[in-house]
PDB file of C-alpha atoms in Angstrom:
ATOM      1  CA  UNK A 117     -17.038   6.649   5.364  1.00 56.00           C
ATOM      2  CA  UNK A 118     -16.975   8.789   2.236  1.00 59.00           C
ATOM      3  CA  UNK A 119     -20.758   9.036   2.347  1.00 57.00           C
ATOM      4  CA  UNK A 120     -20.539  10.016   5.994  1.00 56.00           C
ATOM      5  CA  UNK A 121     -18.002  12.748   5.238  1.00 56.00           C
ATOM      6  CA  UNK A 122     -20.089  14.199   2.441  1.00 54.00           C
ATOM      7  CA  UNK A 123     -23.177  14.289   4.595  1.00 53.00           C
ATOM      8  CA  UNK A 124     -22.054  15.826   7.857  1.00 57.00           C
ATOM      9  CA  UNK A 125     -20.325  18.879   9.270  1.00 74.00           C
ATOM     10  CA  UNK A 126     -17.144  18.433  11.314  1.00 76.00           C
ATOM     11  CA  UNK A 127     -18.792  18.842  14.730  1.00 76.00           C
ATOM     12  CA  UNK A 128     -21.599  16.542  13.781  1.00 80.00           C
ATOM     13  CA  UNK A 129     -19.107  13.939  12.504  1.00 85.00           C
ATOM     14  CA  UNK A 130     -17.404  13.854  15.890  1.00 88.00           C
ATOM     15  CA  UNK A 131     -20.744  13.384  17.632  1.00 89.00           C
ATOM     16  CA  UNK A 132     -21.773  10.654  15.180  1.00 91.00           C
ATOM     17  CA  UNK A 133     -18.536   8.682  15.623  1.00 93.00           C
ATOM     18  CA  UNK A 134     -18.840   8.830  19.411  1.00 94.00           C
ATOM     19  CA  UNK A 135     -22.479   7.743  19.276  1.00 95.00           C
ATOM     20  CA  UNK A 136     -21.682   4.853  16.921  1.00 95.00           C
ATOM     21  CA  UNK A 137     -19.090   3.594  19.404  1.00 95.00           C
ATOM     22  CA  UNK A 138     -21.568   4.037  22.260  1.00 96.00           C
ATOM     23  CA  UNK A 139     -24.343   2.224  20.375  1.00 95.00           C
ATOM     24  CA  UNK A 140     -22.070  -0.654  19.409  1.00 95.00           C
ATOM     25  CA  UNK A 141     -20.835  -1.036  22.984  1.00 96.00           C
ATOM     26  CA  UNK A 142     -24.438  -1.016  24.225  1.00 95.00           C
ATOM     27  CA  UNK A 143     -25.079  -4.181  22.189  1.00 94.00           C
ATOM     28  CA  UNK A 144     -26.263  -2.924  18.799  1.00 95.00           C
ATOM     29  CA  UNK A 145     -25.010  -4.492  15.575  1.00 94.00           C
ATOM     30  CA  UNK A 146     -22.896  -2.426  13.168  1.00 94.00           C
ATOM     31  CA  UNK A 147     -25.709  -1.202  10.932  1.00 94.00           C
ATOM     32  CA  UNK A 148     -28.133  -0.792  13.855  1.00 95.00           C
ATOM     33  CA  UNK A 149     -25.597   1.399  15.674  1.00 95.00           C
ATOM     34  CA  UNK A 150     -25.290   3.630  12.611  1.00 94.00           C
ATOM     35  CA  UNK A 151     -29.051   3.750  12.049  1.00 95.00           C
ATOM     36  CA  UNK A 152     -29.585   4.701  15.700  1.00 94.00           C
ATOM     37  CA  UNK A 153     -27.444   7.767  14.955  1.00 92.00           C
ATOM     38  CA  UNK A 154     -29.473   8.472  11.823  1.00 91.00           C
ATOM     39  CA  UNK A 155     -26.973   7.359   9.182  1.00 91.00           C
ATOM     40  CA  UNK A 156     -27.540   4.725   6.544  1.00 93.00           C
ATOM     41  CA  UNK A 157     -24.170   3.090   5.821  1.00 92.00           C
ATOM     42  CA  UNK A 158     -23.078  -0.477   5.199  1.00 94.00           C
ATOM     43  CA  UNK A 159     -21.793  -3.056   7.657  1.00 92.00           C
ATOM     44  CA  UNK A 160     -18.146  -2.810   6.462  1.00 93.00           C
ATOM     45  CA  UNK A 161     -18.223   0.990   6.689  1.00 93.00           C
ATOM     46  CA  UNK A 162     -19.294   0.884  10.327  1.00 94.00           C
ATOM     47  CA  UNK A 163     -16.654  -1.743  11.047  1.00 94.00           C
ATOM     48  CA  UNK A 164     -13.982   0.539   9.536  1.00 94.00           C
ATOM     49  CA  UNK A 165     -15.175   3.383  11.751  1.00 94.00           C
ATOM     50  CA  UNK A 166     -14.847   1.166  14.819  1.00 95.00           C
ATOM     51  CA  UNK A 167     -11.351   0.031  13.780  1.00 94.00           C
ATOM     52  CA  UNK A 168     -10.022   3.451  12.753  1.00 93.00           C
ATOM     53  CA  UNK A 169      -7.153   4.329  15.101  1.00 92.00           C
ATOM     54  CA  UNK A 170      -7.116   7.914  13.808  1.00 91.00           C
ATOM     55  CA  UNK A 171     -10.046   8.635  16.113  1.00 92.00           C
ATOM     56  CA  UNK A 172      -7.609   8.204  19.013  1.00 93.00           C
ATOM     57  CA  UNK A 173      -5.849  11.379  17.865  1.00 91.00           C
ATOM     58  CA  UNK A 174      -2.266  12.129  16.910  1.00 86.00           C
ATOM     59  CA  UNK A 175       0.069  15.118  16.804  1.00 85.00           C
ATOM     60  CA  UNK A 176      -2.154  16.868  14.233  1.00 85.00           C
ATOM     61  CA  UNK A 177      -5.693  15.863  15.159  1.00 83.00           C
ATOM     62  CA  UNK A 178      -7.437  15.830  18.529  1.00 87.00           C
ATOM     63  CA  UNK A 179      -8.794  12.581  19.908  1.00 91.00           C
ATOM     64  CA  UNK A 180     -12.469  11.900  19.202  1.00 92.00           C
ATOM     65  CA  UNK A 181     -12.640   8.829  21.422  1.00 94.00           C
ATOM     66  CA  UNK A 182     -10.440   7.688  24.284  1.00 94.00           C
ATOM     67  CA  UNK A 183      -8.169   4.640  24.274  1.00 95.00           C
ATOM     68  CA  UNK A 184     -10.400   2.736  26.713  1.00 96.00           C
ATOM     69  CA  UNK A 185     -13.482   3.092  24.471  1.00 96.00           C
ATOM     70  CA  UNK A 186     -11.501   1.982  21.427  1.00 96.00           C
ATOM     71  CA  UNK A 187     -10.116  -1.071  23.253  1.00 96.00           C
ATOM     72  CA  UNK A 188     -13.572  -1.987  24.609  1.00 96.00           C
ATOM     73  CA  UNK A 189     -15.010  -1.818  21.077  1.00 96.00           C
ATOM     74  CA  UNK A 190     -12.193  -4.033  19.748  1.00 95.00           C
ATOM     75  CA  UNK A 191     -12.720  -6.521  22.585  1.00 95.00           C
ATOM     76  CA  UNK A 192     -16.469  -6.552  21.909  1.00 95.00           C
ATOM     77  CA  UNK A 193     -15.853  -7.067  18.197  1.00 93.00           C
ATOM     78  CA  UNK A 194     -13.582 -10.067  18.870  1.00 92.00           C
ATOM     79  CA  UNK A 195     -16.063 -11.448  21.407  1.00 94.00           C
ATOM     80  CA  UNK A 196     -18.888 -11.298  18.853  1.00 94.00           C
ATOM     81  CA  UNK A 197     -16.715 -12.808  16.125  1.00 91.00           C
ATOM     82  CA  UNK A 198     -15.732 -15.679  18.403  1.00 91.00           C
ATOM     83  CA  UNK A 199     -19.370 -16.245  19.405  1.00 92.00           C
ATOM     84  CA  UNK A 200     -20.406 -16.414  15.729  1.00 89.00           C
ATOM     85  CA  UNK A 201     -17.446 -18.632  14.780  1.00 89.00           C
ATOM     86  CA  UNK A 202     -15.936 -15.985  12.509  1.00 86.00           C
ATOM     87  CA  UNK A 203     -12.355 -16.040  13.710  1.00 83.00           C
ATOM     88  CA  UNK A 204     -10.191 -17.601  11.067  1.00 84.00           C
ATOM     89  CA  UNK A 205      -6.471 -18.329  11.176  1.00 84.00           C
ATOM     90  CA  UNK A 206      -4.299 -16.001   9.141  1.00 82.00           C
ATOM     91  CA  UNK A 207      -3.529 -17.256   5.676  1.00 87.00           C
ATOM     92  CA  UNK A 208       0.135 -17.917   5.009  1.00 89.00           C
ATOM     93  CA  UNK A 209       1.742 -15.167   2.981  1.00 87.00           C
ATOM     94  CA  UNK A 210       3.403 -16.482  -0.146  1.00 87.00           C
ATOM     95  CA  UNK A 211       6.818 -15.086  -0.869  1.00 87.00           C
ATOM     96  CA  UNK A 212       6.644 -12.752  -3.828  1.00 83.00           C
ATOM     97  CA  UNK A 213       9.772 -12.746  -5.943  1.00 81.00           C
ATOM     98  CA  UNK A 214       9.885 -10.690  -9.111  1.00 82.00           C
ATOM     99  CA  UNK A 215      11.188 -12.257 -12.294  1.00 79.00           C
ATOM    100  CA  UNK A 216      14.853 -11.404 -12.808  1.00 83.00           C
ATOM    101  CA  UNK A 217      15.734 -13.404 -15.906  1.00 85.00           C
ATOM    102  CA  UNK A 218      14.317 -12.544 -19.296  1.00 85.00           C
ATOM    103  CA  UNK A 219      14.745 -13.708 -22.870  1.00 84.00           C
ATOM    104  CA  UNK A 220      14.015 -11.821 -26.058  1.00 85.00           C
ATOM    105  CA  UNK A 221      14.214 -13.243 -29.566  1.00 85.00           C
ATOM    106  CA  UNK A 222      15.456 -11.117 -32.436  1.00 86.00           C
ATOM    107  CA  UNK A 223      12.899  -8.696 -33.768  1.00 81.00           C
ATOM    108  CA  UNK A 224      11.492  -9.966 -37.047  1.00 86.00           C
ATOM    109  CA  UNK A 225       9.520  -6.891 -38.008  1.00 90.00           C
ATOM    110  CA  UNK A 226      10.476  -3.265 -38.491  1.00 90.00           C
ATOM    111  CA  UNK A 227       7.910  -0.469 -38.227  1.00 92.00           C
ATOM    112  CA  UNK A 228       8.271   3.136 -39.426  1.00 93.00           C
ATOM    113  CA  UNK A 229       6.440   4.398 -36.338  1.00 94.00           C
ATOM    114  CA  UNK A 230       8.888   4.323 -33.380  1.00 92.00           C
ATOM    115  CA  UNK A 231       6.026   3.769 -30.925  1.00 94.00           C
ATOM    116  CA  UNK A 232       4.788   0.737 -32.837  1.00 93.00           C
ATOM    117  CA  UNK A 233       8.369  -0.565 -33.000  1.00 92.00           C
ATOM    118  CA  UNK A 234       8.787  -0.142 -29.237  1.00 92.00           C
ATOM    119  CA  UNK A 235       5.433  -1.809 -28.580  1.00 93.00           C
ATOM    120  CA  UNK A 236       6.441  -4.725 -30.798  1.00 92.00           C
ATOM    121  CA  UNK A 237       9.877  -5.032 -29.164  1.00 90.00           C
ATOM    122  CA  UNK A 238       8.418  -5.044 -25.657  1.00 88.00           C
ATOM    123  CA  UNK A 239       5.840  -7.661 -26.672  1.00 89.00           C
ATOM    124  CA  UNK A 240       8.701 -10.055 -27.485  1.00 90.00           C
ATOM    125  CA  UNK A 241      10.135 -10.024 -23.945  1.00 88.00           C
ATOM    126  CA  UNK A 242       9.431 -13.194 -21.971  1.00 85.00           C
ATOM    127  CA  UNK A 243      10.497 -14.087 -18.457  1.00 77.00           C
ATOM    128  CA  UNK A 244      12.283 -17.352 -17.828  1.00 70.00           C
ATOM    129  CA  UNK A 245      10.613 -19.580 -15.303  1.00 62.00           C
ATOM    130  CA  UNK A 246      12.963 -20.325 -12.429  1.00 57.00           C
ATOM    131  CA  UNK A 247      12.659 -23.779 -10.882  1.00 52.00           C
TER     132      UNK A 247
END
């Protein structure tokens, strides 16, 4: 998308986004839809364009595409993924708990430079493994 933004004026960007949606909904693949508009961008970049809800508009920006077009593109994307066997179950999210217990042995060295001393002191800190 960054490449797209650098390359095009605002009015042209709006036209390009609409035409990418139209091309994709007409049956073109991601890259083919972008190339039909005259842009050379990667597969993931086109996918991000098609999934970007900002194009529906908000209180600051006008809508570039309508809700129906966005939903049709999403439905088409899921249909193609299903057809290619690329729908995978969500991976379980592991609970992330920060370490809360720490140990620090007595400092054995003393440096004249306070920054070196601080670096040394912080290097001694170890977290206790909770079981």
